[in-house]
């Protein structure tokens, strides 16, 4: 942002302060003339002690306070505009009282007033007193003042900027969802805090696969932590089940993806689903012409086509992606078929695959739905809806021969004959209610699981909420026993 017409004249000028003959140079915010400053404060009806703490903001903050007191209802003025703002190749007609709601425009106006009149202090006094009386007819005639503002922010469009200026005249201007980014940028430049926060709230409520990237980058650009945190939280719940199924996955910035992958709140059906989502993201980064989501076999074929001498992550194209894949819990991938797929796509370094195989027994975090098999032990994951707001989640051990148990879960893996097994587990559930996440969890519980009740069934996580859907995760390890 660059302000034009703001430079002082080359020669030194002096201006009168208050109604006495005391003078000071206008180039300095506070020259040390306490009597002159006191008289100016008296003329503007402001607190002298507060001004001494921050004299640079005397004109802007106090004049804004005076004008805002008379603009509570934001009635649209009927008189002719007295300020012309040139910006974005257009001329915008404004009125002085409304203009002072924006600190940026107020600064432009006051500096133009200092240059355009022989006695800017008296001119400002007359203007303020007229507005304090609230009588438009008594306000002194003043020629139209021209101020200029140059904007370099590419997010600002003429339509969005017009909406921001319209906010100076209306108590709650209508914001089109397609223009909310531009209005946010305009509000930031004009320093309209209430409008800026309205845009932030609107963006937080409008998060979806097509907007997550732009909203997150805007939050980072304008240092709006509330917005960036909301984007991260939303993606933690929706990366695998929603964004990972759409072409918008390509747009997710690597920095944001890395944060989400490191989060303990990240939801996934199981670790292999998360791996498939991440492989698809890499595929889309390397194939910009692809405009539809490919099937998983196409992604696998692409990575298999690279030279076999080195894995993909060991090559130049993959080295920058290593931090992302270090976030995966590859030891949570336990099906024989999926493990074979890991080896054949030649994506991971051989040392990674050896470590996964060697430490497979010590997998710490597996999240599943329905029937699961882990190291020859078989469990059923259950979530039950008791009524419209009551739910419970638990797991129970079952035999692989039980009716309805998928044969695929034990055909490619071992079957343990142990009647009891010590398991340390935790059950979590999360849901969104009125824009805020509710979280429920059990403690970390250590329990021996057998085949008959009550030892075959875990403790239940009971949830009371109106939120839908509910994301449930089951985490467990097998301690030495």
mmCIF file of N, CA and C in Angstrom, residues 21-91:
data_model
loop_
_atom_site.group_PDB
_atom_site.id
_atom_site.type_symbol
_atom_site.label_atom_id
_atom_site.label_comp_id
_atom_site.label_asym_id
_atom_site.label_seq_id
_atom_site.Cartn_x
_atom_site.Cartn_y
_atom_site.Cartn_z
ATOM 1 N N UNK A 21 -0.848 32.519 20.468
ATOM 2 C CA UNK A 21 0.175 32.795 19.457
ATOM 3 C C UNK A 21 1.332 31.797 19.535
ATOM 4 N N UNK A 22 1.108 30.625 20.153
ATOM 5 C CA UNK A 22 2.178 29.640 20.254
ATOM 6 C C UNK A 22 2.246 28.848 18.962
ATOM 7 N N UNK A 23 3.452 28.556 18.507
ATOM 8 C CA UNK A 23 3.654 27.896 17.210
ATOM 9 C C UNK A 23 4.539 26.669 17.402
ATOM 10 N N UNK A 24 4.423 25.749 16.453
ATOM 11 C CA UNK A 24 5.385 24.654 16.394
ATOM 12 C C UNK A 24 5.443 24.126 14.967
ATOM 13 N N UNK A 25 6.525 23.442 14.645
ATOM 14 C CA UNK A 25 6.676 22.902 13.298
ATOM 15 C C UNK A 25 5.790 21.669 13.118
ATOM 16 N N UNK A 26 5.083 21.579 11.976
ATOM 17 C CA UNK A 26 4.142 20.467 11.775
ATOM 18 C C UNK A 26 4.812 19.150 11.423
ATOM 19 N N UNK A 27 6.087 19.125 11.113
ATOM 20 C CA UNK A 27 6.735 17.881 10.706
ATOM 21 C C UNK A 27 6.936 16.925 11.879
ATOM 22 N N UNK A 28 6.850 17.425 13.080
ATOM 23 C CA UNK A 28 7.067 16.583 14.244
ATOM 24 C C UNK A 28 5.748 16.363 14.955
ATOM 25 N N UNK A 29 5.502 15.077 15.351
ATOM 26 C CA UNK A 29 4.246 14.769 16.025
ATOM 27 C C UNK A 29 4.141 15.502 17.352
ATOM 28 N N UNK A 30 5.263 15.610 18.049
ATOM 29 C CA UNK A 30 5.267 16.293 19.341
ATOM 30 C C UNK A 30 6.637 16.942 19.537
ATOM 31 N N UNK A 31 6.673 18.275 19.499
ATOM 32 C CA UNK A 31 7.945 18.997 19.514
ATOM 33 C C UNK A 31 8.411 19.330 20.918
ATOM 34 N N UNK A 32 7.648 18.943 21.928
ATOM 35 C CA UNK A 32 8.028 19.274 23.300
ATOM 36 C C UNK A 32 7.296 20.491 23.837
ATOM 37 N N UNK A 33 6.430 21.105 23.031
ATOM 38 C CA UNK A 33 5.682 22.285 23.463
ATOM 39 C C UNK A 33 4.447 21.819 24.244
ATOM 40 N N UNK A 34 4.588 21.656 25.551
ATOM 41 C CA UNK A 34 3.504 21.116 26.360
ATOM 42 C C UNK A 34 2.303 22.056 26.414
ATOM 43 N N UNK A 35 2.567 23.374 26.490
ATOM 44 C CA UNK A 35 1.460 24.316 26.545
ATOM 45 C C UNK A 35 0.660 24.279 25.248
ATOM 46 N N UNK A 36 1.400 24.247 24.115
ATOM 47 C CA UNK A 36 0.706 24.191 22.825
ATOM 48 C C UNK A 36 -0.091 22.905 22.675
ATOM 49 N N UNK A 37 0.492 21.794 23.126
ATOM 50 C CA UNK A 37 -0.209 20.519 23.025
ATOM 51 C C UNK A 37 -1.444 20.519 23.916
ATOM 52 N N UNK A 38 -1.316 21.103 25.107
ATOM 53 C CA UNK A 38 -2.453 21.182 26.023
ATOM 54 C C UNK A 38 -3.594 21.985 25.416
ATOM 55 N N UNK A 39 -3.240 23.100 24.740
ATOM 56 C CA UNK A 39 -4.273 23.952 24.129
ATOM 57 C C UNK A 39 -4.949 23.234 22.959
ATOM 58 N N UNK A 40 -4.177 22.452 22.210
ATOM 59 C CA UNK A 40 -4.780 21.698 21.115
ATOM 60 C C UNK A 40 -5.773 20.673 21.677
ATOM 61 N N UNK A 41 -5.385 19.995 22.759
ATOM 62 C CA UNK A 41 -6.267 19.011 23.375
ATOM 63 C C UNK A 41 -7.559 19.661 23.868
ATOM 64 N N UNK A 42 -7.428 20.857 24.426
ATOM 65 C CA UNK A 42 -8.598 21.564 24.912
ATOM 66 C C UNK A 42 -9.531 21.938 23.766
ATOM 67 N N UNK A 43 -8.925 22.350 22.640
ATOM 68 C CA UNK A 43 -9.727 22.723 21.480
ATOM 69 C C UNK A 43 -10.480 21.517 20.920
ATOM 70 N N UNK A 44 -9.837 20.327 20.990
ATOM 71 C CA UNK A 44 -10.456 19.113 20.455
ATOM 72 C C UNK A 44 -11.265 18.359 21.494
ATOM 73 N N UNK A 45 -11.265 18.874 22.759
ATOM 74 C CA UNK A 45 -12.020 18.240 23.844
ATOM 75 C C UNK A 45 -11.559 16.806 24.090
ATOM 76 N N UNK A 46 -10.230 16.610 24.178
ATOM 77 C CA UNK A 46 -9.676 15.281 24.421
ATOM 78 C C UNK A 46 -8.825 15.311 25.679
ATOM 79 N N UNK A 47 -8.508 14.118 26.199
ATOM 80 C CA UNK A 47 -7.765 13.968 27.447
ATOM 81 C C UNK A 47 -6.279 14.234 27.214
ATOM 82 N N UNK A 48 -5.760 15.273 27.860
ATOM 83 C CA UNK A 48 -4.360 15.660 27.684
ATOM 84 C C UNK A 48 -3.412 14.568 28.185
ATOM 85 N N UNK A 49 -3.761 13.909 29.301
ATOM 86 C CA UNK A 49 -2.895 12.868 29.855
ATOM 87 C C UNK A 49 -2.755 11.699 28.885
ATOM 88 N N UNK A 50 -3.860 11.325 28.224
ATOM 89 C CA UNK A 50 -3.807 10.211 27.279
ATOM 90 C C UNK A 50 -2.967 10.567 26.060
ATOM 91 N N UNK A 51 -3.064 11.809 25.648
ATOM 92 C CA UNK A 51 -2.298 12.253 24.485
ATOM 93 C C UNK A 51 -0.805 12.222 24.770
ATOM 94 N N UNK A 52 -0.425 12.585 26.000
ATOM 95 C CA UNK A 52 0.991 12.568 26.360
ATOM 96 C C UNK A 52 1.579 11.163 26.235
ATOM 97 N N UNK A 53 0.746 10.117 26.485
ATOM 98 C CA UNK A 53 1.227 8.745 26.384
ATOM 99 C C UNK A 53 1.511 8.367 24.935
ATOM 100 N N UNK A 54 0.724 8.892 24.007
ATOM 101 C CA UNK A 54 0.904 8.538 22.593
ATOM 102 C C UNK A 54 0.482 9.709 21.719
ATOM 103 N N UNK A 55 1.287 10.756 21.638
ATOM 104 C CA UNK A 55 0.891 11.963 20.901
ATOM 105 C C UNK A 55 0.736 11.724 19.410
ATOM 106 N N UNK A 56 1.378 10.675 18.865
ATOM 107 C CA UNK A 56 1.285 10.427 17.421
ATOM 108 C C UNK A 56 -0.137 10.121 16.988
ATOM 109 N N UNK A 57 -0.943 9.568 17.887
ATOM 110 C CA UNK A 57 -2.291 9.157 17.502
ATOM 111 C C UNK A 57 -3.347 10.177 17.924
ATOM 112 N N UNK A 58 -2.927 11.368 18.269
ATOM 113 C CA UNK A 58 -3.870 12.380 18.736
ATOM 114 C C UNK A 58 -4.991 12.621 17.745
ATOM 115 N N UNK A 59 -4.622 13.024 16.561
ATOM 116 C CA UNK A 59 -5.637 13.405 15.578
ATOM 117 C C UNK A 59 -6.511 12.225 15.175
ATOM 118 N N UNK A 60 -5.875 11.118 14.820
ATOM 119 C CA UNK A 60 -6.619 9.998 14.250
ATOM 120 C C UNK A 60 -7.600 9.408 15.246
ATOM 121 N N UNK A 61 -7.097 8.923 16.390
ATOM 122 C CA UNK A 61 -7.956 8.183 17.313
ATOM 123 C C UNK A 61 -9.045 9.058 17.928
ATOM 124 N N UNK A 62 -8.679 10.283 18.312
ATOM 125 C CA UNK A 62 -9.651 11.135 18.986
ATOM 126 C C UNK A 62 -10.704 11.677 18.016
ATOM 127 N N UNK A 63 -10.276 11.999 16.817
ATOM 128 C CA UNK A 63 -11.251 12.498 15.832
ATOM 129 C C UNK A 63 -12.185 11.367 15.427
ATOM 130 N N UNK A 64 -11.630 10.141 15.283
ATOM 131 C CA UNK A 64 -12.488 8.995 14.990
ATOM 132 C C UNK A 64 -13.531 8.822 16.081
ATOM 133 N N UNK A 65 -13.132 9.009 17.330
ATOM 134 C CA UNK A 65 -14.048 8.850 18.454
ATOM 135 C C UNK A 65 -15.174 9.872 18.376
ATOM 136 N N UNK A 66 -14.825 11.110 18.016
ATOM 137 C CA UNK A 66 -15.832 12.175 17.905
ATOM 138 C C UNK A 66 -16.844 11.841 16.817
ATOM 139 N N UNK A 67 -16.344 11.434 15.636
ATOM 140 C CA UNK A 67 -17.244 11.147 14.522
ATOM 141 C C UNK A 67 -18.082 9.902 14.775
ATOM 142 N N UNK A 68 -17.466 8.868 15.369
ATOM 143 C CA UNK A 68 -18.198 7.625 15.576
ATOM 144 C C UNK A 68 -19.378 7.822 16.521
ATOM 145 N N UNK A 69 -19.250 8.780 17.440
ATOM 146 C CA UNK A 69 -20.354 9.039 18.356
ATOM 147 C C UNK A 69 -21.599 9.519 17.649
ATOM 148 N N UNK A 70 -21.424 10.193 16.516
ATOM 149 C CA UNK A 70 -22.571 10.700 15.762
ATOM 150 C C UNK A 70 -22.972 9.773 14.624
ATOM 151 N N UNK A 71 -22.316 8.597 14.506
ATOM 152 C CA UNK A 71 -22.610 7.694 13.390
ATOM 153 C C UNK A 71 -23.123 6.347 13.861
ATOM 154 N N UNK A 72 -23.707 6.304 15.052
ATOM 155 C CA UNK A 72 -24.142 5.024 15.596
ATOM 156 C C UNK A 72 -25.210 4.387 14.720
ATOM 157 N N UNK A 73 -26.075 5.188 14.166
ATOM 158 C CA UNK A 73 -27.134 4.642 13.314
ATOM 159 C C UNK A 73 -26.741 4.591 11.840
ATOM 160 N N UNK A 74 -25.589 5.141 11.516
ATOM 161 C CA UNK A 74 -25.052 5.146 10.153
ATOM 162 C C UNK A 74 -26.104 5.600 9.139
ATOM 163 N N UNK A 75 -26.717 6.760 9.392
ATOM 164 C CA UNK A 75 -27.665 7.314 8.433
ATOM 165 C C UNK A 75 -26.893 7.833 7.232
ATOM 166 N N UNK A 76 -27.399 7.538 6.047
ATOM 167 C CA UNK A 76 -26.725 7.944 4.818
ATOM 168 C C UNK A 76 -26.896 9.445 4.623
ATOM 169 N N UNK A 77 -25.805 10.200 4.512
ATOM 170 C CA UNK A 77 -25.908 11.660 4.366
ATOM 171 C C UNK A 77 -26.567 12.028 3.046
ATOM 172 N N UNK A 78 -27.376 13.107 3.110
ATOM 173 C CA UNK A 78 -28.088 13.551 1.905
ATOM 174 C C UNK A 78 -27.303 14.609 1.132
ATOM 175 N N UNK A 79 -26.334 15.216 1.772
ATOM 176 C CA UNK A 79 -25.574 16.272 1.119
ATOM 177 C C UNK A 79 -24.584 15.756 0.090
ATOM 178 N N UNK A 80 -24.023 16.686 -0.648
ATOM 179 C CA UNK A 80 -23.056 16.340 -1.688
ATOM 180 C C UNK A 80 -21.757 15.848 -1.056
ATOM 181 N N UNK A 81 -21.121 14.870 -1.711
ATOM 182 C CA UNK A 81 -19.851 14.342 -1.216
ATOM 183 C C UNK A 81 -18.799 15.443 -1.192
ATOM 184 N N UNK A 82 -17.938 15.434 -0.152
ATOM 185 C CA UNK A 82 -16.921 16.478 -0.035
ATOM 186 C C UNK A 82 -15.498 15.926 -0.080
ATOM 187 N N UNK A 83 -15.372 14.620 -0.306
ATOM 188 C CA UNK A 83 -14.050 14.006 -0.447
ATOM 189 C C UNK A 83 -14.066 13.076 -1.644
ATOM 190 N N UNK A 84 -13.057 13.195 -2.509
ATOM 191 C CA UNK A 84 -12.913 12.311 -3.674
ATOM 192 C C UNK A 84 -11.708 11.411 -3.431
ATOM 193 N N UNK A 85 -11.940 10.099 -3.408
ATOM 194 C CA UNK A 85 -10.856 9.123 -3.247
ATOM 195 C C UNK A 85 -10.544 8.504 -4.600
ATOM 196 N N UNK A 86 -9.326 8.668 -5.065
ATOM 197 C CA UNK A 86 -8.906 8.018 -6.304
ATOM 198 C C UNK A 86 -8.157 6.740 -5.939
ATOM 199 N N UNK A 87 -8.661 5.631 -6.465
ATOM 200 C CA UNK A 87 -8.095 4.325 -6.102
ATOM 201 C C UNK A 87 -8.558 3.289 -7.114
ATOM 202 N N UNK A 88 -7.684 2.366 -7.478
ATOM 203 C CA UNK A 88 -7.998 1.267 -8.405
ATOM 204 C C UNK A 88 -8.519 1.783 -9.744
ATOM 205 N N UNK A 89 -8.033 2.954 -10.152
ATOM 206 C CA UNK A 89 -8.439 3.504 -11.439
ATOM 207 C C UNK A 89 -9.812 4.138 -11.438
ATOM 208 N N UNK A 90 -10.411 4.320 -10.270
ATOM 209 C CA UNK A 90 -11.744 4.920 -10.168
ATOM 210 C C UNK A 90 -11.729 6.054 -9.156
ATOM 211 N N UNK A 91 -12.791 6.860 -9.214
ATOM 212 C CA UNK A 91 -12.971 7.946 -8.258
ATOM 213 C C UNK A 91 -14.195 7.625 -7.391
#
